[in-house]
Amino acid sequence: MNHKYVSPYVPRLAELVTARQLTSREKFFEVRLQDGSALGHQPGQFVEVSVFGVGEAPISVSSSPTSQGLGFELCVRDAGSVTHALHELPEGSTIGIRGPYGRGFPLDELKGNDLLFVAGGLGLVPMRSMINYAVDNRADFGRLTLLYGSRTPADLLFADETERWRGTPDFHVATTVDLADGAWTGQVGPITKLFGGVAINPVRTSALVVGPPVMFRFVLKSLLMMGVYESRVYLSLERRMKCGVGKCGHCQIDDVYVCQKGPVFPYTRVRKLPEAL
Amino acid sequence: MGLMAIDKRDLSAFIDGLIPQWEVVAPVPVEFKYAFRKVGSFQDVALDYTNTMLPPKKFLLPQRDELFSCNPEGGPSLTPRFDETPRVLFGVHSCDVHGIWLLDDILAEGCSDPHYLCRRSNTLIIGLDCKGPCHDNAFCKDMGTLKPAGGFDLFLTDLGERYAVQVGTGAGTALAERGGFYMADFEVREEFFAAWQKKQSGFPNRIGYDTAALPNILAESYDDIIWEALEMRCFDCGACTTVCPTCYCFDVLDENDIGTDRSIRYRRWDSCQLQDFAAVAGGANFRGKRSDRLRHRLLRKGKYFKEKFGRFACVGCGRCGRSCLLHIDVRDVFNQLKG
């Protein structure tokens, strides 16, 4: 085949190096591209993961580009046909990877600012990429704060890592769950409950928000109430990014393809898109 | 580009002369309607056809389009699929030429789509002027698609004894060198101009205002209650998008070849009007309301693409209105919004 055309729909082959159950619904994967190259992603970007014979689904990259590993990491909930098949694959299996796609967090704009990470549920997965980037480039950022809300204590992701972040200089971590069990001694309630306990300097803070759609309005309100500038609030929007290259139409919000202009948007842009929130 | 002519009696030999080298696709009668099909001879072509059920888009962006095959042996090995069939689309009306011309822009823009572009670069388009309104609900004149402005290689206009032939590309020039064609003289040019004037006056305007205002009208109608009113007449069947010459949204799926472990990744037409189009596996549906889906389609047709490419993503062919079970007609909606 000596085609002059290269199809953006044909993935690169990759190996599932490790597959580890994280919670009852989420599995953690270490992935390495077969050609040995680095993924070359930015925090907040996503890849299209192929399970051959089943299909393809968009998945956020969870590792930071600064991480020392040979590959990159994904954390995937068993939610649809492709993710279910991915959960069933044994370590060493070959999958397909396209991307990275989309625009991640605006690293240059964030530099020098205090960062307030607000993650709801699976939102911690892409946020982890950005958090570890900030931790690995600690001198580039001011105060770090993570507010993380989860359904139950058993759904909390990356518990070890959350502890490690807590031990990082000038990094404040607060978590809450919607439904507590007997052993839980922490906060209970929606993520907005955590805002009362954080001290931020609003004019120096960039807020990064990733979470389920229901979370955004409440979190935005809290952020703006605290005095954070609208132009410094960034949201990562979940959509069905089927093709990843701005063609298939599924991820469109009004006239914007999320896979091209997002998934991370400044709130000032989202505000002008009625379908966004 | 230039204007040429071909005598009617020479057209048959020209088209039949293409058939050994190209797959020639043209309108043919199918029951009481017309469809673009591969033809074996010029005799099969319905020159006086009214608009086909499906636009010729299906030969550039087929309903099922195989992207690559996967063979688990060898690691697995993935083989992209490109359709390089040399093809001629003959007899394409101006509205459908406009549709293809828009797809050309859309699918080349940004990350270009090589599966479309490969077919497109192996496809020659020979248009044919329609003579009058094909249907009561066609509003091509309002959408500015009465005559082609790009996206064709040759375009024929019936002048009685001969056709005037607009040459749109170098490939069109090469086609015209195959014989039968001659440079348009003064008489042909006069007749061509007269035919154009006659065509213009023969088509009524069916939108009550200049469509240049449409993007603004739609922008102001974003929260209009009309979408909820239309919703009551919509079954979200997706017929409107299936017959649209400019709709290109697709889903991507795998199909297994039972018994061999091989699989094919293909895409197939999808529709923003279907309930789950914007739903994600986690359960959220970002356009779960039918009224929002209707608004989205109409804004794509009359606003978004006009702002991005300078041309409407509606060519006024009227197919969607004709295929709609409850007669939701883009033209009526456009009129209703401004009326």
PDB file of N, CA and C in Angstrom, chain A residues 1 3-13 34 50-56 79-80 83 94 98 213 238-240 242-243 245-255 257 260 273-276, chain B residues 67-68 70 75-76 78-80 82 84 106-107 109 111-115 117-118 121 222 248-252 254 256 263 265 267 270 276-281 284 286-287 292 295-296 300 304 307:
ATOM      1  N   MET A   1       0.852  -1.204   0.000  1.00  0.00           N
ATOM      2  CA  MET A   1       0.000   0.000   0.000  1.00  0.00           C
ATOM      3  C   MET A   1       0.887   1.252   0.000  1.00  0.00           C
ATOM      4  N   HIS A   3      -0.212   4.500  -0.353  1.00  0.00           N
ATOM      5  CA  HIS A   3      -1.196   5.570  -0.473  1.00  0.00           C
ATOM      6  C   HIS A   3      -0.601   6.908  -0.109  1.00  0.00           C
ATOM      7  N   LYS A   4      -1.028   7.916  -0.842  1.00  0.00           N
ATOM      8  CA  LYS A   4      -0.595   9.264  -0.486  1.00  0.00           C
ATOM      9  C   LYS A   4      -1.454   9.800   0.657  1.00  0.00           C
ATOM     10  N   TYR A   5      -2.487   9.032   1.009  1.00  0.00           N
ATOM     11  CA  TYR A   5      -3.352   9.464   2.099  1.00  0.00           C
ATOM     12  C   TYR A   5      -2.994   8.739   3.386  1.00  0.00           C
ATOM     13  N   VAL A   6      -2.977   9.500   4.475  1.00  0.00           N
ATOM     14  CA  VAL A   6      -2.790   8.901   5.791  1.00  0.00           C
ATOM     15  C   VAL A   6      -4.078   9.141   6.561  1.00  0.00           C
ATOM     16  N   SER A   7      -4.663   8.076   7.040  1.00  0.00           N
ATOM     17  CA  SER A   7      -5.963   8.217   7.691  1.00  0.00           C
ATOM     18  C   SER A   7      -5.811   8.578   9.163  1.00  0.00           C
ATOM     19  N   PRO A   8      -6.451   9.683   9.571  1.00  0.00           N
ATOM     20  CA  PRO A   8      -6.411  10.032  10.994  1.00  0.00           C
ATOM     21  C   PRO A   8      -7.254   9.082  11.830  1.00  0.00           C
ATOM     22  N   TYR A   9      -8.009   8.201  11.178  1.00  0.00           N
ATOM     23  CA  TYR A   9      -8.872   7.278  11.907  1.00  0.00           C
ATOM     24  C   TYR A   9      -8.174   5.963  12.236  1.00  0.00           C
ATOM     25  N   VAL A  10      -6.977   5.769  11.681  1.00  0.00           N
ATOM     26  CA  VAL A  10      -6.238   4.534  11.981  1.00  0.00           C
ATOM     27  C   VAL A  10      -5.348   4.786  13.199  1.00  0.00           C
ATOM     28  N   PRO A  11      -5.562   4.020  14.271  1.00  0.00           N
ATOM     29  CA  PRO A  11      -4.796   4.269  15.496  1.00  0.00           C
ATOM     30  C   PRO A  11      -3.375   3.739  15.428  1.00  0.00           C
ATOM     31  N   ARG A  12      -2.570   4.200  16.387  1.00  0.00           N
ATOM     32  CA  ARG A  12      -1.259   3.597  16.612  1.00  0.00           C
ATOM     33  C   ARG A  12      -1.455   2.427  17.566  1.00  0.00           C
ATOM     34  N   LEU A  13      -0.637   1.404  17.415  1.00  0.00           N
ATOM     35  CA  LEU A  13      -0.768   0.253  18.300  1.00  0.00           C
ATOM     36  C   LEU A  13      -0.064   0.543  19.623  1.00  0.00           C
ATOM     37  N   GLN A  34       3.544   1.163  20.874  1.00  0.00           N
ATOM     38  CA  GLN A  34       4.416   0.085  20.408  1.00  0.00           C
ATOM     39  C   GLN A  34       5.696   0.588  19.746  1.00  0.00           C
ATOM     40  N   SER A  50      -8.881   2.289  21.199  1.00  0.00           N
ATOM     41  CA  SER A  50      -9.533   1.234  20.409  1.00  0.00           C
ATOM     42  C   SER A  50      -9.366  -0.116  21.085  1.00  0.00           C
ATOM     43  N   VAL A  51     -10.470  -0.829  21.206  1.00  0.00           N
ATOM     44  CA  VAL A  51     -10.395  -2.263  21.465  1.00  0.00           C
ATOM     45  C   VAL A  51     -10.853  -2.899  20.158  1.00  0.00           C
ATOM     46  N   PHE A  52      -9.936  -3.529  19.464  1.00  0.00           N
ATOM     47  CA  PHE A  52     -10.240  -3.961  18.105  1.00  0.00           C
ATOM     48  C   PHE A  52     -11.338  -5.013  18.098  1.00  0.00           C
ATOM     49  N   GLY A  53     -12.292  -4.788  17.231  1.00  0.00           N
ATOM     50  CA  GLY A  53     -13.442  -5.678  17.156  1.00  0.00           C
ATOM     51  C   GLY A  53     -14.601  -5.221  18.015  1.00  0.00           C
ATOM     52  N   VAL A  54     -14.341  -4.230  18.872  1.00  0.00           N
ATOM     53  CA  VAL A  54     -15.411  -3.703  19.725  1.00  0.00           C
ATOM     54  C   VAL A  54     -15.708  -2.253  19.369  1.00  0.00           C
ATOM     55  N   GLY A  55     -14.655  -1.432  19.323  1.00  0.00           N
ATOM     56  CA  GLY A  55     -14.873  -0.036  18.967  1.00  0.00           C
ATOM     57  C   GLY A  55     -13.863   0.880  19.618  1.00  0.00           C
ATOM     58  N   GLU A  56     -14.256   2.125  19.694  1.00  0.00           N
ATOM     59  CA  GLU A  56     -13.338   3.177  20.115  1.00  0.00           C
ATOM     60  C   GLU A  56     -14.062   4.150  21.021  1.00  0.00           C
ATOM     61  N   ALA A  79     -18.252   1.620  31.645  1.00  0.00           N
ATOM     62  CA  ALA A  79     -19.516   2.339  31.445  1.00  0.00           C
ATOM     63  C   ALA A  79     -20.198   1.990  30.131  1.00  0.00           C
ATOM     64  N   GLY A  80     -19.419   1.686  29.101  1.00  0.00           N
ATOM     65  CA  GLY A  80     -20.017   1.376  27.800  1.00  0.00           C
ATOM     66  C   GLY A  80     -19.377   0.122  27.236  1.00  0.00           C
ATOM     67  N   THR A  83     -15.368   0.474  26.969  1.00  0.00           N
ATOM     68  CA  THR A  83     -14.688   0.489  28.266  1.00  0.00           C
ATOM     69  C   THR A  83     -14.871  -0.843  28.978  1.00  0.00           C
ATOM     70  N   THR A  94      -2.899  -5.829  23.121  1.00  0.00           N
ATOM     71  CA  THR A  94      -2.661  -4.713  22.203  1.00  0.00           C
ATOM     72  C   THR A  94      -3.956  -3.929  22.014  1.00  0.00           C
ATOM     73  N   ARG A  98      -5.361   6.773  19.345  1.00  0.00           N
ATOM     74  CA  ARG A  98      -5.265   7.941  18.461  1.00  0.00           C
ATOM     75  C   ARG A  98      -5.170   9.179  19.340  1.00  0.00           C
ATOM     76  N   PRO A 213     -21.616  17.065  34.699  1.00  0.00           N
ATOM     77  CA  PRO A 213     -22.307  18.280  34.255  1.00  0.00           C
ATOM     78  C   PRO A 213     -23.084  18.985  35.370  1.00  0.00           C
ATOM     79  N   GLU A 238     -17.250  17.426  29.335  1.00  0.00           N
ATOM     80  CA  GLU A 238     -17.396  16.060  28.839  1.00  0.00           C
ATOM     81  C   GLU A 238     -18.365  16.079  27.654  1.00  0.00           C
ATOM     82  N   ARG A 239     -17.985  15.435  26.587  1.00  0.00           N
ATOM     83  CA  ARG A 239     -18.887  15.268  25.444  1.00  0.00           C
ATOM     84  C   ARG A 239     -18.534  13.959  24.759  1.00  0.00           C
ATOM     85  N   ARG A 240     -19.365  13.581  23.784  1.00  0.00           N
ATOM     86  CA  ARG A 240     -19.115  12.328  23.072  1.00  0.00           C
ATOM     87  C   ARG A 240     -18.188  12.613  21.893  1.00  0.00           C
ATOM     88  N   LYS A 242     -16.440  11.391  19.377  1.00  0.00           N
ATOM     89  CA  LYS A 242     -16.370  10.108  18.688  1.00  0.00           C
ATOM     90  C   LYS A 242     -15.182  10.026  17.732  1.00  0.00           C
ATOM     91  N   CYS A 243     -14.944  11.087  16.968  1.00  0.00           N
ATOM     92  CA  CYS A 243     -13.850  10.991  15.984  1.00  0.00           C
ATOM     93  C   CYS A 243     -12.593  11.709  16.461  1.00  0.00           C
ATOM     94  N   VAL A 245     -11.427  14.478  15.611  1.00  0.00           N
ATOM     95  CA  VAL A 245     -10.779  15.348  14.628  1.00  0.00           C
ATOM     96  C   VAL A 245     -11.745  16.378  14.023  1.00  0.00           C
ATOM     97  N   GLY A 246     -12.830  16.653  14.722  1.00  0.00           N
ATOM     98  CA  GLY A 246     -13.713  17.739  14.299  1.00  0.00           C
ATOM     99  C   GLY A 246     -14.582  17.428  13.100  1.00  0.00           C
ATOM    100  N   LYS A 247     -14.985  16.178  12.945  1.00  0.00           N
ATOM    101  CA  LYS A 247     -15.786  15.824  11.783  1.00  0.00           C
ATOM    102  C   LYS A 247     -17.139  15.193  12.120  1.00  0.00           C
ATOM    103  N   CYS A 248     -17.166  14.300  13.090  1.00  0.00           N
ATOM    104  CA  CYS A 248     -18.343  13.432  13.249  1.00  0.00           C
ATOM    105  C   CYS A 248     -19.567  14.135  13.818  1.00  0.00           C
ATOM    106  N   GLY A 249     -19.355  15.278  14.490  1.00  0.00           N
ATOM    107  CA  GLY A 249     -20.493  16.077  14.943  1.00  0.00           C
ATOM    108  C   GLY A 249     -21.001  15.793  16.349  1.00  0.00           C
ATOM    109  N   HIS A 250     -20.606  14.672  16.937  1.00  0.00           N
ATOM    110  CA  HIS A 250     -21.212  14.280  18.210  1.00  0.00           C
ATOM    111  C   HIS A 250     -20.884  15.209  19.377  1.00  0.00           C
ATOM    112  N   CYS A 251     -19.698  15.797  19.383  1.00  0.00           N
ATOM    113  CA  CYS A 251     -19.282  16.580  20.548  1.00  0.00           C
ATOM    114  C   CYS A 251     -19.631  18.047  20.411  1.00  0.00           C
ATOM    115  N   GLN A 252     -20.311  18.415  19.327  1.00  0.00           N
ATOM    116  CA  GLN A 252     -20.554  19.828  19.061  1.00  0.00           C
ATOM    117  C   GLN A 252     -21.414  20.496  20.135  1.00  0.00           C
ATOM    118  N   ILE A 253     -20.950  21.659  20.595  1.00  0.00           N
ATOM    119  CA  ILE A 253     -21.744  22.545  21.448  1.00  0.00           C
ATOM    120  C   ILE A 253     -22.013  23.778  20.603  1.00  0.00           C
ATOM    121  N   ASP A 254     -23.261  24.015  20.271  1.00  0.00           N
ATOM    122  CA  ASP A 254     -23.583  25.084  19.326  1.00  0.00           C
ATOM    123  C   ASP A 254     -22.666  24.946  18.109  1.00  0.00           C
ATOM    124  N   ASP A 255     -21.825  25.956  17.812  1.00  0.00           N
ATOM    125  CA  ASP A 255     -20.983  25.820  16.612  1.00  0.00           C
ATOM    126  C   ASP A 255     -19.545  25.394  16.953  1.00  0.00           C
ATOM    127  N   TYR A 257     -16.746  22.548  18.061  1.00  0.00           N
ATOM    128  CA  TYR A 257     -16.391  21.151  18.264  1.00  0.00           C
ATOM    129  C   TYR A 257     -15.517  21.055  19.515  1.00  0.00           C
ATOM    130  N   GLN A 260     -11.973  19.918  19.225  1.00  0.00           N
ATOM    131  CA  GLN A 260     -11.019  20.824  18.604  1.00  0.00           C
ATOM    132  C   GLN A 260     -10.691  22.010  19.505  1.00  0.00           C
ATOM    133  N   LEU A 273     -21.751  30.078  25.123  1.00  0.00           N
ATOM    134  CA  LEU A 273     -22.286  28.881  24.478  1.00  0.00           C
ATOM    135  C   LEU A 273     -23.456  28.354  25.305  1.00  0.00           C
ATOM    136  N   PRO A 274     -24.676  28.661  24.875  1.00  0.00           N
ATOM    137  CA  PRO A 274     -25.830  28.281  25.703  1.00  0.00           C
ATOM    138  C   PRO A 274     -25.908  26.785  25.981  1.00  0.00           C
ATOM    139  N   GLU A 275     -25.437  25.964  25.061  1.00  0.00           N
ATOM    140  CA  GLU A 275     -25.563  24.524  25.259  1.00  0.00           C
ATOM    141  C   GLU A 275     -24.494  23.939  26.192  1.00  0.00           C
ATOM    142  N   ALA A 276     -23.515  24.768  26.573  1.00  0.00           N
ATOM    143  CA  ALA A 276     -22.348  24.211  27.255  1.00  0.00           C
ATOM    144  C   ALA A 276     -22.652  23.705  28.662  1.00  0.00           C
TER     145      ALA A 276
ATOM    146  N   LEU B  67     -13.132   2.235   7.146  1.00  0.00           N
ATOM    147  CA  LEU B  67     -11.964   3.067   7.409  1.00  0.00           C
ATOM    148  C   LEU B  67     -10.677   2.246   7.409  1.00  0.00           C
ATOM    149  N   PHE B  68     -10.721   1.097   8.096  1.00  0.00           N
ATOM    150  CA  PHE B  68      -9.572   0.189   8.042  1.00  0.00           C
ATOM    151  C   PHE B  68     -10.008  -1.206   8.454  1.00  0.00           C
ATOM    152  N   CYS B  70      -8.721  -4.782  10.438  1.00  0.00           N
ATOM    153  CA  CYS B  70      -7.805  -5.206  11.487  1.00  0.00           C
ATOM    154  C   CYS B  70      -7.645  -6.717  11.426  1.00  0.00           C
ATOM    155  N   GLY B  75       0.213  -8.661  14.847  1.00  0.00           N
ATOM    156  CA  GLY B  75       0.462  -7.695  15.882  1.00  0.00           C
ATOM    157  C   GLY B  75      -0.559  -6.826  16.554  1.00  0.00           C
ATOM    158  N   PRO B  76      -1.729  -6.589  16.135  1.00  0.00           N
ATOM    159  CA  PRO B  76      -2.411  -6.864  14.868  1.00  0.00           C
ATOM    160  C   PRO B  76      -1.942  -5.915  13.755  1.00  0.00           C
ATOM    161  N   LEU B  78      -3.127  -3.257  10.840  1.00  0.00           N
ATOM    162  CA  LEU B  78      -4.255  -2.416  10.449  1.00  0.00           C
ATOM    163  C   LEU B  78      -4.039  -1.930   9.023  1.00  0.00           C
ATOM    164  N   THR B  79      -5.021  -2.116   8.179  1.00  0.00           N
ATOM    165  CA  THR B  79      -4.886  -1.700   6.784  1.00  0.00           C
ATOM    166  C   THR B  79      -5.963  -0.682   6.449  1.00  0.00           C
ATOM    167  N   PRO B  80      -5.551   0.567   6.188  1.00  0.00           N
ATOM    168  CA  PRO B  80      -6.564   1.570   5.842  1.00  0.00           C
ATOM    169  C   PRO B  80      -7.239   1.241   4.509  1.00  0.00           C
ATOM    170  N   PHE B  82      -9.111   2.802   1.244  1.00  0.00           N
ATOM    171  CA  PHE B  82      -9.427   3.990   0.448  1.00  0.00           C
ATOM    172  C   PHE B  82     -10.086   3.548  -0.846  1.00  0.00           C
ATOM    173  N   GLU B  84     -10.583   4.129  -4.418  1.00  0.00           N
ATOM    174  CA  GLU B  84      -9.959   4.911  -5.493  1.00  0.00           C
ATOM    175  C   GLU B  84     -10.650   4.690  -6.840  1.00  0.00           C
ATOM    176  N   ILE B 106     -15.812  21.411   4.056  1.00  0.00           N
ATOM    177  CA  ILE B 106     -15.951  20.910   5.425  1.00  0.00           C
ATOM    178  C   ILE B 106     -14.962  19.776   5.675  1.00  0.00           C
ATOM    179  N   LEU B 107     -14.861  18.850   4.736  1.00  0.00           N
ATOM    180  CA  LEU B 107     -14.055  17.656   4.982  1.00  0.00           C
ATOM    181  C   LEU B 107     -12.569  17.881   4.717  1.00  0.00           C
ATOM    182  N   GLU B 109     -11.250  20.861   5.727  1.00  0.00           N
ATOM    183  CA  GLU B 109     -10.904  21.851   6.749  1.00  0.00           C
ATOM    184  C   GLU B 109     -10.243  21.171   7.965  1.00  0.00           C
ATOM    185  N   CYS B 111      -8.304  19.049  10.350  1.00  0.00           N
ATOM    186  CA  CYS B 111      -7.772  17.704  10.112  1.00  0.00           C
ATOM    187  C   CYS B 111      -8.579  17.128   8.955  1.00  0.00           C
ATOM    188  N   SER B 112      -7.987  17.097   7.770  1.00  0.00           N
ATOM    189  CA  SER B 112      -8.761  16.720   6.585  1.00  0.00           C
ATOM    190  C   SER B 112      -9.096  15.233   6.611  1.00  0.00           C
ATOM    191  N   ASP B 113     -10.163  14.900   5.916  1.00  0.00           N
ATOM    192  CA  ASP B 113     -10.680  13.535   5.918  1.00  0.00           C
ATOM    193  C   ASP B 113     -10.237  12.822   4.639  1.00  0.00           C
ATOM    194  N   PRO B 114      -9.169  12.002   4.717  1.00  0.00           N
ATOM    195  CA  PRO B 114      -8.602  11.438   3.489  1.00  0.00           C
ATOM    196  C   PRO B 114      -9.523  10.429   2.804  1.00  0.00           C
ATOM    197  N   HIS B 115     -10.430   9.820   3.554  1.00  0.00           N
ATOM    198  CA  HIS B 115     -11.324   8.837   2.926  1.00  0.00           C
ATOM    199  C   HIS B 115     -12.283   9.552   1.968  1.00  0.00           C
ATOM    200  N   LEU B 117     -11.605  12.682   0.739  1.00  0.00           N
ATOM    201  CA  LEU B 117     -10.794  13.376  -0.269  1.00  0.00           C
ATOM    202  C   LEU B 117     -10.284  12.419  -1.338  1.00  0.00           C
ATOM    203  N   CYS B 118     -10.010  11.170  -0.944  1.00  0.00           N
ATOM    204  CA  CYS B 118      -9.553  10.194  -1.928  1.00  0.00           C
ATOM    205  C   CYS B 118     -10.654   9.917  -2.954  1.00  0.00           C
ATOM    206  N   SER B 121     -11.131  13.076  -5.104  1.00  0.00           N
ATOM    207  CA  SER B 121     -10.105  13.367  -6.118  1.00  0.00           C
ATOM    208  C   SER B 121     -10.196  12.367  -7.276  1.00  0.00           C
ATOM    209  N   TYR B 222     -32.737  31.915  19.148  1.00  0.00           N
ATOM    210  CA  TYR B 222     -32.168  30.795  19.903  1.00  0.00           C
ATOM    211  C   TYR B 222     -33.118  30.309  21.003  1.00  0.00           C
ATOM    212  N   TYR B 248     -23.185  15.423   7.220  1.00  0.00           N
ATOM    213  CA  TYR B 248     -22.046  14.508   7.109  1.00  0.00           C
ATOM    214  C   TYR B 248     -21.707  13.833   8.431  1.00  0.00           C
ATOM    215  N   CYS B 249     -22.481  14.073   9.488  1.00  0.00           N
ATOM    216  CA  CYS B 249     -22.160  13.493  10.795  1.00  0.00           C
ATOM    217  C   CYS B 249     -22.168  11.965  10.726  1.00  0.00           C
ATOM    218  N   PHE B 250     -21.288  11.359  11.491  1.00  0.00           N
ATOM    219  CA  PHE B 250     -21.196   9.904  11.408  1.00  0.00           C
ATOM    220  C   PHE B 250     -20.890   9.295  12.769  1.00  0.00           C
ATOM    221  N   ASP B 251     -21.187   8.012  12.860  1.00  0.00           N
ATOM    222  CA  ASP B 251     -20.800   7.219  14.017  1.00  0.00           C
ATOM    223  C   ASP B 251     -19.699   6.278  13.547  1.00  0.00           C
ATOM    224  N   VAL B 252     -18.889   5.801  14.469  1.00  0.00           N
ATOM    225  CA  VAL B 252     -17.785   4.894  14.113  1.00  0.00           C
ATOM    226  C   VAL B 252     -17.995   3.579  14.854  1.00  0.00           C
ATOM    227  N   ASP B 254     -17.226  -0.978  15.002  1.00  0.00           N
ATOM    228  CA  ASP B 254     -16.436  -2.135  14.581  1.00  0.00           C
ATOM    229  C   ASP B 254     -17.382  -3.258  14.192  1.00  0.00           C
ATOM    230  N   ASN B 256     -17.225  -7.437  13.394  1.00  0.00           N
ATOM    231  CA  ASN B 256     -16.372  -8.616  13.397  1.00  0.00           C
ATOM    232  C   ASN B 256     -16.727  -9.546  12.269  1.00  0.00           C
ATOM    233  N   SER B 263     -11.572  -7.810  11.994  1.00  0.00           N
ATOM    234  CA  SER B 263     -12.662  -6.857  12.158  1.00  0.00           C
ATOM    235  C   SER B 263     -12.470  -5.687  11.206  1.00  0.00           C
ATOM    236  N   ARG B 265     -13.262  -1.556  10.934  1.00  0.00           N
ATOM    237  CA  ARG B 265     -13.781  -0.326  11.535  1.00  0.00           C
ATOM    238  C   ARG B 265     -14.415   0.487  10.417  1.00  0.00           C
ATOM    239  N   ARG B 267     -17.477   3.705   9.393  1.00  0.00           N
ATOM    240  CA  ARG B 267     -18.362   4.751   9.901  1.00  0.00           C
ATOM    241  C   ARG B 267     -19.660   4.675   9.114  1.00  0.00           C
ATOM    242  N   ASP B 270     -24.885   9.201  10.699  1.00  0.00           N
ATOM    243  CA  ASP B 270     -25.584   9.353  11.960  1.00  0.00           C
ATOM    244  C   ASP B 270     -26.430  10.612  11.832  1.00  0.00           C
ATOM    245  N   ASP B 276     -30.033   9.761  21.035  1.00  0.00           N
ATOM    246  CA  ASP B 276     -28.785   9.526  21.768  1.00  0.00           C
ATOM    247  C   ASP B 276     -27.553  10.123  21.110  1.00  0.00           C
ATOM    248  N   PHE B 277     -27.758  10.987  20.138  1.00  0.00           N
ATOM    249  CA  PHE B 277     -26.620  11.489  19.368  1.00  0.00           C
ATOM    250  C   PHE B 277     -25.545  12.108  20.252  1.00  0.00           C
ATOM    251  N   ALA B 278     -25.948  12.868  21.263  1.00  0.00           N
ATOM    252  CA  ALA B 278     -24.964  13.562  22.110  1.00  0.00           C
ATOM    253  C   ALA B 278     -24.862  12.927  23.487  1.00  0.00           C
ATOM    254  N   ALA B 279     -25.357  11.693  23.616  1.00  0.00           N
ATOM    255  CA  ALA B 279     -25.295  11.015  24.917  1.00  0.00           C
ATOM    256  C   ALA B 279     -23.920  10.395  25.101  1.00  0.00           C
ATOM    257  N   VAL B 280     -23.442  10.391  26.357  1.00  0.00           N
ATOM    258  CA  VAL B 280     -22.157   9.758  26.663  1.00  0.00           C
ATOM    259  C   VAL B 280     -22.400   8.516  27.520  1.00  0.00           C
ATOM    260  N   ALA B 281     -21.379   7.673  27.583  1.00  0.00           N
ATOM    261  CA  ALA B 281     -21.541   6.380  28.262  1.00  0.00           C
ATOM    262  C   ALA B 281     -21.903   6.561  29.732  1.00  0.00           C
ATOM    263  N   ALA B 284     -25.056  10.975  30.788  1.00  0.00           N
ATOM    264  CA  ALA B 284     -25.529  12.318  30.448  1.00  0.00           C
ATOM    265  C   ALA B 284     -25.873  12.381  28.959  1.00  0.00           C
ATOM    266  N   PHE B 286     -26.337  15.375  26.283  1.00  0.00           N
ATOM    267  CA  PHE B 286     -26.136  16.818  26.209  1.00  0.00           C
ATOM    268  C   PHE B 286     -27.077  17.521  25.228  1.00  0.00           C
ATOM    269  N   ARG B 287     -27.860  16.757  24.495  1.00  0.00           N
ATOM    270  CA  ARG B 287     -28.926  17.368  23.684  1.00  0.00           C
ATOM    271  C   ARG B 287     -30.114  16.423  23.727  1.00  0.00           C
ATOM    272  N   ASP B 292     -34.175  21.030  21.322  1.00  0.00           N
ATOM    273  CA  ASP B 292     -32.777  21.466  21.203  1.00  0.00           C
ATOM    274  C   ASP B 292     -32.124  20.856  19.964  1.00  0.00           C
ATOM    275  N   ARG B 295     -33.402  22.766  16.907  1.00  0.00           N
ATOM    276  CA  ARG B 295     -32.732  24.063  16.814  1.00  0.00           C
ATOM    277  C   ARG B 295     -31.299  23.885  16.317  1.00  0.00           C
ATOM    278  N   HIS B 296     -30.630  22.880  16.836  1.00  0.00           N
ATOM    279  CA  HIS B 296     -29.244  22.640  16.431  1.00  0.00           C
ATOM    280  C   HIS B 296     -29.150  22.410  14.925  1.00  0.00           C
ATOM    281  N   ARG B 300     -27.301  24.924  12.276  1.00  0.00           N
ATOM    282  CA  ARG B 300     -26.206  24.449  11.417  1.00  0.00           C
ATOM    283  C   ARG B 300     -26.488  24.823   9.966  1.00  0.00           C
ATOM    284  N   TYR B 304     -24.291  28.527  11.339  1.00  0.00           N
ATOM    285  CA  TYR B 304     -22.907  28.185  11.674  1.00  0.00           C
ATOM    286  C   TYR B 304     -21.995  28.109  10.446  1.00  0.00           C
ATOM    287  N   GLU B 307     -21.311  31.384   8.669  1.00  0.00           N
ATOM    288  CA  GLU B 307     -20.320  32.213   9.360  1.00  0.00           C
ATOM    289  C   GLU B 307     -18.904  31.680   9.175  1.00  0.00           C
TER     290      GLU B 307
END
